[in-house]
Amino acid sequence: MFLLVFIALLVFVTVLGEPLKQKYEPVIKGPMIAGPPLPGQAMDSEAARDVSYSSAEDGKRVTVRGQNGLTDPSKDKPYVDHEILVQFSQQIGRDKIAGLLNGSGMYVAEVLNAANLCRVKIPDTLKVEDAVKMLKGIPEVKFSEPNFIVHTTAVPNDASFSSQWGLQNTGDNGGTVDADIDAPEAWDQATGSSSVIVALVDEGIDLAHPDLAGNIWVNPNEIPGNGVDDDGNGFIDDVNGWDFKHGDATVYDSAGEDRHGTEVAGIIGAEGNNSVGTAGICWHVRIMPVKFIASGSGTVANAILALNYAVSQGAKVINCSWGGTSYSAALESAFQSVLNAGILVVTSAGNSGKDTDTNAHYPSNYDLSNILSVAATDKNDNLSYFSNYGQTSVDLAAPGSSIYTTIPGGGYASFSGTSASTPFVTGAAALALSVTPGLSYSELKARILNAVDPIADLAAKTVSGGRLNLNNLISS
């Protein structure tokens, strides 16, 4: 009844020629990009799209919410049209939810988790911001927000850089000797284990790449191609993971859709010592492709489903080389569930060259103890020009400029961005777990941060003040 009255009032006022005053500004057109444009994408001025947030206090990450527990769908925050995300009370059933929406033209399109978080479709005639406001006064609604769009955090780089300086820097091509993570020294002690599962929540991965094929996760309880959900997990033929973007088991669709995921995968776990191409941080690992992004962008709703899948299928570490400046309570709740499962999440700090203590980037800014936020450094141990930073919101840095890695079709190319630095830390976490499998997420996080090389340029720009050192970590 509440919704019917609201809609009637909205229509009545509009007909009289006096549109209802909006609390929120109209949504802008075009994608929000966290840094320089991706290949083939145009972007408006970065300065014109900045979103200012209140500063972090007491060393906590920045979290910004609207009033009354609702996320503010203001301008500069792109989202999916004709739908919203709604967290209903866990004390009510699906029939009650349907009753609350009855007569409004809204309906539940998808239930995202067991806690009554739903993707709700709204009528084409209703604006997203109006739909969010309509639900504001309903006691059974904990929060409602747009289904925001997030983007990968890669920086395009066409340079032909043919050595993996981040693993071992010899000072060639203008680099600085030992401005690296000391990987060869670490590999004298450990090279990884196929028992460690890393979920790549991202684009898809080229499963046939000769440097990746042997390290792709295989669902042991699923029979390939029989059209049956053998393990009863709700996903048919999810032999190597799941594609939440397209809703199928094909986790690699094309070079155009899945380059970013393939690049990230190569940094984590390209097979080592196989006389082919490059070496990942972990020579032996199981990378689980959990696709929710294609061609650089994906939705919060699909990210939530992807995170749920990674947890349910046994991931020990989750890599998230993506993000945006829009706060999502729904996405934070999903990462809280990952925390409850005791899993470390490694996230990119973003590519806007900004201080995220005051200019938040999510998910890296969620104030959750299982999140590691990673900045990028160049081959001289300087903070990369594009990298975000933050004395309380960014934990450490890792190599992220001109990183040579795998690309679809069996090839290799340079890759830059905090998308590239993040998998260095993810791979390091996986390597540490191969040596000490019983580490909790908090112990693993502490070891990584305590093992960094102190770097002058990072002293006031990260929590640890340092850059990843793999040898120190494995020796600890």
Short mmCIF file of C-alpha atoms in Angstrom, two decimals:
data_model
loop_
_atom_site.label_atom_id
_atom_site.label_comp_id
_atom_site.label_asym_id
_atom_site.label_seq_id
_atom_site.Cartn_x
_atom_site.Cartn_y
_atom_site.Cartn_z
CA MET A 1 0.00 0.00 0.00
CA PHE A 2 2.87 2.36 0.82
CA LEU A 3 4.36 1.85 -2.62
CA LEU A 4 1.00 2.37 -4.39
CA VAL A 5 0.44 5.67 -2.59
CA PHE A 6 3.97 6.85 -3.44
CA ILE A 7 3.57 6.03 -7.14
CA ALA A 8 0.15 7.71 -7.28
CA LEU A 9 1.58 10.86 -5.71
CA LEU A 10 4.52 10.86 -8.13
CA VAL A 11 2.22 10.55 -11.16
CA PHE A 12 -0.20 13.19 -9.81
CA VAL A 13 2.49 15.81 -9.24
CA THR A 14 4.11 15.16 -12.62
CA VAL A 15 0.79 15.53 -14.47
CA LEU A 16 0.26 18.93 -12.85
CA GLY A 17 3.50 20.05 -14.49
CA GLU A 18 5.42 20.34 -11.22
CA PRO A 19 7.88 17.41 -11.17
CA LEU A 20 8.62 16.00 -7.77
CA LYS A 21 11.80 17.56 -6.43
CA GLN A 22 14.63 15.07 -6.52
CA LYS A 23 16.95 14.56 -3.59
CA TYR A 24 19.53 13.11 -5.95
CA GLU A 25 21.17 14.51 -9.06
CA PRO A 26 20.55 12.78 -12.42
CA VAL A 27 22.94 9.97 -13.25
CA ILE A 28 25.66 10.90 -15.76
CA LYS A 29 26.10 9.01 -19.00
CA GLY A 30 29.21 7.01 -19.80
CA PRO A 31 31.43 4.67 -17.80
CA MET A 32 33.40 5.49 -14.70
CA ILE A 33 37.01 4.45 -15.21
CA ALA A 34 39.42 4.07 -12.30
CA GLY A 35 42.42 5.60 -14.03
CA PRO A 36 43.55 5.99 -17.64
CA PRO A 37 41.16 4.66 -20.31
CA LEU A 38 41.18 1.02 -21.24
CA PRO A 39 41.85 0.10 -24.89
CA GLY A 40 38.95 1.22 -27.04
CA GLN A 41 37.27 3.24 -24.28
CA ALA A 42 36.80 6.99 -24.21
CA MET A 43 36.71 8.79 -20.89
CA ASP A 44 35.71 12.25 -19.78
CA SER A 45 38.13 14.36 -17.76
CA GLU A 46 39.23 12.58 -14.60
CA ALA A 47 38.92 15.82 -12.65
CA ALA A 48 35.31 16.17 -13.74
CA ARG A 49 34.45 12.78 -12.30
CA ASP A 50 36.19 12.84 -8.93
CA VAL A 51 34.08 11.87 -5.93
CA SER A 52 35.11 13.39 -2.59
CA TYR A 53 34.72 11.37 0.59
CA SER A 54 35.25 12.16 4.24
CA SER A 55 38.68 11.24 5.53
CA ALA A 56 39.40 8.04 7.42
CA GLU A 57 39.60 8.27 11.18
CA ASP A 58 41.60 6.26 13.68
CA GLY A 59 43.41 4.37 10.92
CA LYS A 60 40.22 2.90 9.51
CA ARG A 61 39.41 2.56 5.84
CA VAL A 62 36.96 5.02 4.34
CA THR A 63 33.33 3.93 4.20
CA VAL A 64 30.68 6.40 3.07
CA ARG A 65 26.96 5.76 3.37
CA GLY A 66 23.86 7.81 2.70
CA GLN A 67 21.44 8.76 5.47
CA ASN A 68 19.23 6.20 7.19
CA GLY A 69 21.37 3.28 6.08
CA LEU A 70 20.67 3.86 2.39
CA THR A 71 23.40 4.24 -0.19
CA ASP A 72 23.25 7.62 -1.92
CA PRO A 73 22.75 7.11 -5.68
CA SER A 74 24.12 10.54 -6.58
CA LYS A 75 25.77 11.68 -9.76
CA ASP A 76 29.15 10.32 -10.88
CA LYS A 77 28.07 6.81 -9.87
CA PRO A 78 27.15 4.69 -12.91
CA TYR A 79 24.79 1.80 -12.43
CA VAL A 80 22.55 -0.62 -14.30
CA ASP A 81 19.26 0.84 -15.50
CA HIS A 82 15.88 -0.59 -14.47
CA GLU A 83 17.06 -2.51 -11.42
CA ILE A 84 18.29 -2.02 -7.86
CA LEU A 85 19.76 -4.13 -5.05
CA VAL A 86 17.63 -4.50 -1.92
CA GLN A 87 18.57 -6.06 1.40
CA PHE A 88 15.36 -7.26 3.01
CA SER A 89 15.16 -8.40 6.62
CA GLN A 90 16.22 -12.00 7.12
CA GLN A 91 13.16 -12.51 9.32
CA ILE A 92 10.72 -12.35 6.41
CA GLY A 93 10.03 -14.94 3.73
CA ARG A 94 9.88 -14.66 -0.04
CA ASP A 95 6.07 -14.35 -0.02
CA LYS A 96 6.29 -11.36 2.32
CA ILE A 97 8.90 -9.76 0.05
CA ALA A 98 6.63 -10.24 -2.95
CA GLY A 99 3.80 -8.68 -0.96
CA LEU A 100 5.89 -5.61 -0.12
CA LEU A 101 6.59 -5.04 -3.81
CA ASN A 102 3.08 -5.89 -4.99
CA GLY A 103 1.48 -3.15 -7.06
CA SER A 104 4.69 -1.16 -7.49
CA GLY A 105 5.73 -2.81 -10.74
CA MET A 106 8.88 -4.06 -8.99
CA TYR A 107 9.73 -7.73 -8.64
CA VAL A 108 12.60 -9.91 -7.43
CA ALA A 109 14.66 -10.98 -10.45
CA GLU A 110 17.33 -12.82 -8.48
CA VAL A 111 18.14 -13.73 -4.89
CA LEU A 112 21.86 -13.12 -4.40
CA ASN A 113 22.42 -14.83 -1.06
CA ALA A 114 20.69 -16.59 1.81
CA ALA A 115 20.35 -13.33 3.76
CA ASN A 116 17.59 -11.97 1.48
CA LEU A 117 19.80 -9.71 -0.64
CA CYS A 118 17.89 -9.40 -3.91
CA ARG A 119 18.30 -7.93 -7.37
CA VAL A 120 14.98 -6.20 -7.97
CA LYS A 121 13.71 -5.14 -11.40
CA ILE A 122 11.84 -1.83 -11.55
CA PRO A 123 9.44 -0.46 -14.20
CA ASP A 124 10.99 1.32 -17.19
CA THR A 125 9.03 4.42 -16.20
CA LEU A 126 10.61 4.59 -12.74
CA LYS A 127 14.04 6.11 -12.17
CA VAL A 128 16.59 4.16 -10.16
CA GLU A 129 16.96 6.97 -7.62
CA ASP A 130 13.18 7.14 -7.15
CA ALA A 131 12.96 3.39 -6.61
CA VAL A 132 15.66 3.61 -3.93
CA LYS A 133 13.73 6.38 -2.15
CA MET A 134 10.43 4.50 -2.37
CA LEU A 135 11.84 1.71 -0.25
CA LYS A 136 13.44 4.04 2.29
CA GLY A 137 10.61 4.03 4.82
CA ILE A 138 9.78 0.33 4.78
CA PRO A 139 10.86 -1.30 8.08
CA GLU A 140 11.59 -4.64 6.40
CA VAL A 141 14.20 -3.03 4.10
CA LYS A 142 17.68 -2.74 5.63
CA PHE A 143 19.12 -0.89 2.63
CA SER A 144 18.55 -0.33 -1.05
CA GLU A 145 20.98 0.90 -3.68
CA PRO A 146 21.70 0.93 -7.42
CA ASN A 147 23.41 -2.08 -9.00
CA PHE A 148 26.70 -0.27 -9.52
CA ILE A 149 29.16 -1.05 -12.30
CA VAL A 150 32.82 -1.73 -11.46
CA HIS A 151 35.84 -1.71 -13.78
CA THR A 152 39.17 -3.46 -14.05
CA THR A 153 42.18 -1.45 -12.89
CA ALA A 154 44.59 -2.04 -15.76
CA VAL A 155 46.57 0.67 -17.53
CA PRO A 156 47.09 0.16 -21.29
CA ASN A 157 50.75 -0.25 -22.22
CA ASP A 158 51.95 -1.02 -25.74
CA ALA A 159 55.65 -1.12 -24.85
CA SER A 160 57.47 -4.32 -25.73
CA PHE A 161 59.10 -5.04 -22.40
CA SER A 162 60.45 -8.56 -22.56
CA SER A 163 61.77 -9.27 -19.07
CA GLN A 164 60.06 -9.80 -15.74
CA TRP A 165 61.86 -7.10 -13.81
CA GLY A 166 59.40 -7.39 -10.92
CA LEU A 167 60.77 -10.84 -10.12
CA GLN A 168 64.45 -10.02 -10.60
CA ASN A 169 65.60 -6.52 -11.49
CA THR A 170 69.09 -6.38 -13.00
CA GLY A 171 68.97 -2.65 -13.68
CA ASP A 172 68.48 -2.98 -17.44
CA ASN A 173 66.42 -0.47 -19.45
CA GLY A 174 66.69 2.24 -16.84
CA GLY A 175 65.74 0.10 -13.87
CA THR A 176 67.33 -0.12 -10.43
CA VAL A 177 69.14 -3.27 -9.36
CA ASP A 178 67.12 -5.25 -6.78
CA ALA A 179 64.00 -3.09 -7.11
CA ASP A 180 62.08 -6.37 -7.17
CA ILE A 181 60.45 -8.97 -4.93
CA ASP A 182 63.47 -11.34 -4.74
CA ALA A 183 61.59 -14.19 -6.39
CA PRO A 184 64.53 -16.47 -7.33
CA GLU A 185 65.69 -16.55 -3.71
CA ALA A 186 62.18 -17.51 -2.61
CA TRP A 187 61.95 -20.22 -5.30
CA ASP A 188 65.00 -21.89 -3.79
CA GLN A 189 62.70 -22.66 -0.86
CA ALA A 190 59.29 -23.20 -2.48
CA THR A 191 57.60 -23.10 -5.88
CA GLY A 192 53.98 -23.62 -4.91
CA SER A 193 51.45 -26.42 -4.56
CA SER A 194 48.46 -27.64 -6.54
CA SER A 195 46.57 -27.94 -3.25
CA VAL A 196 46.27 -24.14 -2.96
CA ILE A 197 43.21 -22.73 -4.77
CA VAL A 198 43.26 -19.08 -5.82
CA ALA A 199 39.98 -17.62 -7.09
CA LEU A 200 40.40 -15.07 -9.86
CA VAL A 201 37.20 -13.01 -9.58
CA ASP A 202 37.61 -11.01 -12.76
CA GLU A 203 37.30 -11.58 -16.49
CA GLY A 204 37.75 -15.09 -17.84
CA ILE A 205 41.05 -16.86 -18.50
CA ASP A 206 42.40 -18.44 -21.69
CA LEU A 207 42.35 -22.04 -20.45
CA ALA A 208 44.38 -23.24 -23.44
CA HIS A 209 47.34 -20.90 -22.92
CA PRO A 210 50.42 -23.17 -22.73
CA ASP A 211 51.72 -21.34 -19.66
CA LEU A 212 48.39 -21.53 -17.80
CA ALA A 213 46.65 -24.76 -18.82
CA GLY A 214 48.41 -26.91 -16.22
CA ASN A 215 47.53 -24.58 -13.35
CA ILE A 216 43.79 -24.11 -13.96
CA TRP A 217 41.45 -25.37 -11.25
CA VAL A 218 39.35 -28.43 -12.05
CA ASN A 219 36.15 -29.19 -10.14
CA PRO A 220 36.79 -32.77 -8.98
CA ASN A 221 33.10 -33.54 -8.57
CA GLU A 222 31.85 -32.42 -11.99
CA ILE A 223 31.78 -34.57 -15.15
CA PRO A 224 32.59 -32.45 -18.22
CA GLY A 225 29.91 -31.88 -20.82
CA ASN A 226 27.17 -34.20 -19.57
CA GLY A 227 24.67 -31.41 -18.95
CA VAL A 228 24.19 -32.51 -15.34
CA ASP A 229 24.95 -30.70 -12.09
CA ASP A 230 26.93 -33.66 -10.78
CA ASP A 231 28.06 -32.07 -7.52
CA GLY A 232 24.70 -30.44 -6.77
CA ASN A 233 26.12 -26.95 -6.30
CA GLY A 234 23.59 -25.32 -8.63
CA PHE A 235 25.94 -24.94 -11.60
CA ILE A 236 25.82 -27.37 -14.51
CA ASP A 237 29.19 -28.49 -15.92
CA ASP A 238 31.23 -25.97 -13.90
CA VAL A 239 34.36 -27.99 -14.56
CA ASN A 240 36.74 -25.00 -14.45
CA GLY A 241 34.62 -22.35 -12.74
CA TRP A 242 31.63 -20.25 -13.74
CA ASP A 243 30.81 -17.23 -15.90
CA PHE A 244 28.37 -15.00 -14.01
CA LYS A 245 28.44 -12.41 -16.78
CA HIS A 246 26.81 -14.78 -19.28
CA GLY A 247 25.39 -17.38 -16.89
CA ASP A 248 27.24 -20.42 -18.19
CA ALA A 249 30.25 -22.66 -17.63
CA THR A 250 32.32 -21.13 -20.44
CA VAL A 251 34.91 -19.18 -18.48
CA TYR A 252 36.77 -18.07 -21.61
CA ASP A 253 34.79 -16.41 -24.40
CA SER A 254 37.22 -14.33 -26.45
CA ALA A 255 40.49 -12.43 -26.44
CA GLY A 256 38.52 -9.19 -26.37
CA GLU A 257 36.44 -10.11 -23.33
CA ASP A 258 39.06 -11.97 -21.34
CA ARG A 259 42.47 -10.38 -21.86
CA HIS A 260 42.59 -8.73 -18.43
CA GLY A 261 41.81 -11.97 -16.60
CA THR A 262 44.42 -13.86 -18.61
CA GLU A 263 47.05 -11.21 -17.82
CA VAL A 264 46.32 -11.33 -14.10
CA ALA A 265 46.37 -15.14 -14.09
CA GLY A 266 49.84 -15.22 -15.64
CA ILE A 267 51.31 -13.08 -12.88
CA ILE A 268 49.85 -15.33 -10.20
CA GLY A 269 50.57 -18.69 -11.72
CA ALA A 270 52.17 -19.03 -15.13
CA GLU A 271 53.91 -22.40 -14.99
CA GLY A 272 57.55 -22.08 -13.98
CA ASN A 273 60.57 -24.01 -15.13
CA ASN A 274 58.70 -25.41 -18.15
CA SER A 275 60.82 -23.81 -20.89
CA VAL A 276 57.78 -21.81 -22.02
CA GLY A 277 57.22 -18.06 -21.79
CA THR A 278 57.11 -16.54 -18.32
CA ALA A 279 57.05 -17.70 -14.72
CA GLY A 280 54.30 -16.80 -12.28
CA ILE A 281 54.85 -16.15 -8.59
CA CYS A 282 53.56 -19.69 -7.99
CA TRP A 283 54.91 -22.27 -10.43
CA HIS A 284 52.33 -24.71 -9.10
CA VAL A 285 48.85 -23.54 -8.02
CA ARG A 286 45.20 -23.98 -8.93
CA ILE A 287 43.63 -20.83 -10.39
CA MET A 288 39.83 -20.85 -10.30
CA PRO A 289 38.29 -18.63 -13.00
CA VAL A 290 35.19 -16.91 -11.60
CA LYS A 291 34.11 -14.55 -14.34
CA PHE A 292 31.80 -11.60 -13.75
CA ILE A 293 33.57 -8.99 -15.88
CA ALA A 294 33.80 -8.86 -19.68
CA SER A 295 35.78 -6.31 -21.66
CA GLY A 296 36.65 -4.37 -18.52
CA SER A 297 33.35 -3.93 -16.67
CA GLY A 298 30.87 -5.89 -14.57
CA THR A 299 28.06 -5.33 -12.08
CA VAL A 300 28.00 -5.48 -8.30
CA ALA A 301 25.22 -8.09 -8.41
CA ASN A 302 27.37 -10.47 -10.45
CA ALA A 303 30.42 -9.72 -8.29
CA ILE A 304 28.44 -10.86 -5.25
CA LEU A 305 27.48 -14.12 -6.96
CA ALA A 306 31.10 -14.64 -8.02
CA LEU A 307 32.40 -14.14 -4.48
CA ASN A 308 29.80 -16.57 -3.13
CA TYR A 309 30.95 -19.18 -5.66
CA ALA A 310 34.63 -18.71 -4.81
CA VAL A 311 33.92 -19.28 -1.13
CA SER A 312 31.72 -22.33 -1.70
CA GLN A 313 34.26 -23.98 -3.98
CA GLY A 314 37.16 -23.81 -1.54
CA ALA A 315 39.25 -20.80 -2.53
CA LYS A 316 42.06 -19.99 -0.08
CA VAL A 317 42.87 -16.56 -1.56
CA ILE A 318 40.73 -14.30 -3.77
CA ASN A 319 42.20 -11.82 -6.26
CA CYS A 320 40.15 -8.71 -7.10
CA SER A 321 41.95 -6.51 -9.65
CA TRP A 322 39.00 -4.16 -10.13
CA GLY A 323 36.98 -1.52 -8.37
CA GLY A 324 35.31 1.86 -8.46
CA THR A 325 34.48 4.93 -6.40
CA SER A 326 30.85 4.03 -5.65
CA TYR A 327 30.19 2.66 -2.17
CA SER A 328 27.97 -0.44 -2.20
CA ALA A 329 26.57 -1.80 1.05
CA ALA A 330 25.60 -4.97 -0.79
CA LEU A 331 29.13 -5.57 -2.02
CA GLU A 332 30.59 -4.83 1.41
CA SER A 333 28.20 -7.41 2.85
CA ALA A 334 29.50 -9.97 0.36
CA PHE A 335 33.09 -9.29 1.38
CA GLN A 336 32.01 -9.59 5.01
CA SER A 337 30.79 -13.10 4.15
CA VAL A 338 34.21 -13.84 2.67
CA LEU A 339 35.76 -12.61 5.92
CA ASN A 340 33.42 -14.86 7.90
CA ALA A 341 34.74 -17.77 5.83
CA GLY A 342 38.31 -16.84 6.81
CA ILE A 343 39.59 -16.05 3.31
CA LEU A 344 42.17 -13.39 2.40
CA VAL A 345 41.14 -10.99 -0.37
CA VAL A 346 43.80 -9.08 -2.31
CA THR A 347 42.46 -5.95 -4.01
CA SER A 348 43.79 -3.25 -6.30
CA ALA A 349 44.12 0.25 -4.85
CA GLY A 350 43.06 1.90 -8.13
CA ASN A 351 44.71 3.93 -10.87
CA SER A 352 43.63 7.54 -10.36
CA GLY A 353 46.86 8.68 -8.69
CA LYS A 354 44.86 9.77 -5.65
CA ASP A 355 45.01 9.46 -1.87
CA THR A 356 42.33 6.92 -1.01
CA ASP A 357 42.34 8.02 2.62
CA THR A 358 40.16 10.88 1.34
CA ASN A 359 39.09 9.64 -2.12
CA ALA A 360 37.69 6.17 -1.53
CA HIS A 361 38.08 3.27 -3.93
CA TYR A 362 36.11 0.06 -3.41
CA PRO A 363 36.43 -2.78 -2.55
CA SER A 364 39.93 -1.85 -1.38
CA ASN A 365 38.58 0.76 1.07
CA TYR A 366 36.13 -1.49 2.89
CA ASP A 367 37.11 -1.59 6.56
CA LEU A 368 37.42 -5.38 6.72
CA SER A 369 40.39 -7.16 8.24
CA ASN A 370 40.73 -9.74 5.45
CA ILE A 371 41.30 -7.14 2.71
CA LEU A 372 44.77 -6.22 1.45
CA SER A 373 44.92 -3.10 -0.73
CA VAL A 374 47.84 -3.01 -3.17
CA ALA A 375 49.49 -0.02 -4.84
CA ALA A 376 51.92 -0.25 -7.78
CA THR A 377 55.62 0.54 -8.09
CA ASP A 378 57.87 0.98 -11.11
CA LYS A 379 61.26 -0.59 -11.86
CA ASN A 380 63.01 2.08 -9.76
CA ASP A 381 60.97 1.39 -6.61
CA ASN A 382 58.95 4.57 -7.02
CA LEU A 383 55.18 4.66 -6.69
CA SER A 384 53.84 4.28 -10.23
CA TYR A 385 52.51 7.56 -11.60
CA PHE A 386 48.97 6.18 -11.94
CA SER A 387 48.76 4.36 -8.62
CA ASN A 388 46.45 5.33 -5.80
CA TYR A 389 47.99 5.46 -2.33
CA GLY A 390 46.90 5.99 1.26
CA GLN A 391 48.68 5.94 4.59
CA THR A 392 45.72 4.22 6.26
CA SER A 393 43.84 2.73 3.31
CA VAL A 394 46.55 1.10 1.14
CA ASP A 395 48.53 -1.70 2.77
CA LEU A 396 51.59 -2.20 0.57
CA ALA A 397 52.87 -1.93 -2.98
CA ALA A 398 54.15 -4.42 -5.55
CA PRO A 399 55.55 -4.12 -9.08
CA GLY A 400 52.86 -2.81 -11.42
CA SER A 401 54.44 -0.95 -14.34
CA SER A 402 55.27 -2.80 -17.59
CA ILE A 403 54.80 -6.30 -16.22
CA TYR A 404 55.39 -9.01 -18.81
CA THR A 405 52.67 -11.66 -18.65
CA THR A 406 50.35 -13.99 -20.53
CA ILE A 407 47.68 -12.82 -22.99
CA PRO A 408 44.98 -14.77 -24.85
CA GLY A 409 46.05 -16.84 -27.82
CA GLY A 410 49.24 -18.17 -26.26
CA GLY A 411 51.14 -14.89 -26.36
CA TYR A 412 52.76 -12.44 -23.96
CA ALA A 413 52.75 -8.67 -23.53
CA SER A 414 53.39 -5.90 -21.03
CA PHE A 415 50.64 -5.01 -18.59
CA SER A 416 50.45 -2.06 -16.18
CA GLY A 417 48.19 -0.95 -13.37
CA THR A 418 47.29 -1.87 -9.83
CA SER A 419 45.55 -4.75 -11.60
CA ALA A 420 49.09 -6.01 -12.26
CA SER A 421 50.52 -5.34 -8.79
CA THR A 422 47.63 -7.07 -7.01
CA PRO A 423 48.34 -10.59 -8.39
CA PHE A 424 51.96 -10.29 -7.22
CA VAL A 425 50.62 -10.21 -3.67
CA THR A 426 48.00 -12.87 -4.38
CA GLY A 427 50.68 -15.17 -5.78
CA ALA A 428 52.86 -14.47 -2.75
CA ALA A 429 50.00 -15.39 -0.42
CA ALA A 430 49.45 -18.64 -2.31
CA LEU A 431 53.15 -19.48 -2.17
CA ALA A 432 53.19 -18.87 1.59
CA LEU A 433 50.17 -21.18 2.01
CA SER A 434 51.98 -23.88 0.05
CA VAL A 435 54.68 -23.80 2.73
CA THR A 436 52.41 -23.31 5.76
CA PRO A 437 48.89 -24.48 4.81
CA GLY A 438 47.41 -23.84 8.24
CA LEU A 439 47.89 -20.07 8.25
CA SER A 440 44.76 -18.08 9.06
CA TYR A 441 43.94 -15.12 6.84
CA SER A 442 45.07 -12.73 9.59
CA GLU A 443 48.38 -14.54 10.10
CA LEU A 444 48.96 -14.59 6.35
CA LYS A 445 48.18 -10.89 6.02
CA ALA A 446 50.49 -10.01 8.91
CA ARG A 447 53.35 -12.05 7.44
CA ILE A 448 53.01 -10.34 4.07
CA LEU A 449 53.05 -6.86 5.61
CA ASN A 450 55.91 -7.64 7.99
CA ALA A 451 58.04 -8.98 5.13
CA VAL A 452 58.04 -5.87 2.92
CA ASP A 453 61.15 -4.01 1.85
CA PRO A 454 60.91 -0.47 3.29
CA ILE A 455 60.78 2.01 0.41
CA ALA A 456 61.28 5.74 0.89
CA ASP A 457 58.61 6.71 -1.64
CA LEU A 458 56.05 4.55 0.17
CA ALA A 459 56.79 5.61 3.75
CA ALA A 460 53.81 7.94 4.10
CA LYS A 461 51.72 6.43 1.32
CA THR A 462 50.98 2.91 2.59
CA VAL A 463 50.28 1.22 5.91
CA SER A 464 53.45 -0.87 5.77
CA GLY A 465 55.63 1.72 4.05
CA GLY A 466 57.01 -0.96 1.79
CA ARG A 467 57.03 -3.11 -1.32
CA LEU A 468 56.37 -6.85 -1.36
CA ASN A 469 59.39 -9.10 -0.77
CA LEU A 470 58.69 -12.73 -1.60
CA ASN A 471 61.90 -14.11 -0.16
CA ASN A 472 61.37 -12.41 3.20
CA LEU A 473 57.82 -13.80 3.29
CA ILE A 474 58.78 -17.39 2.54
CA SER A 475 61.71 -17.22 4.95
CA SER A 476 59.56 -15.90 7.81
#
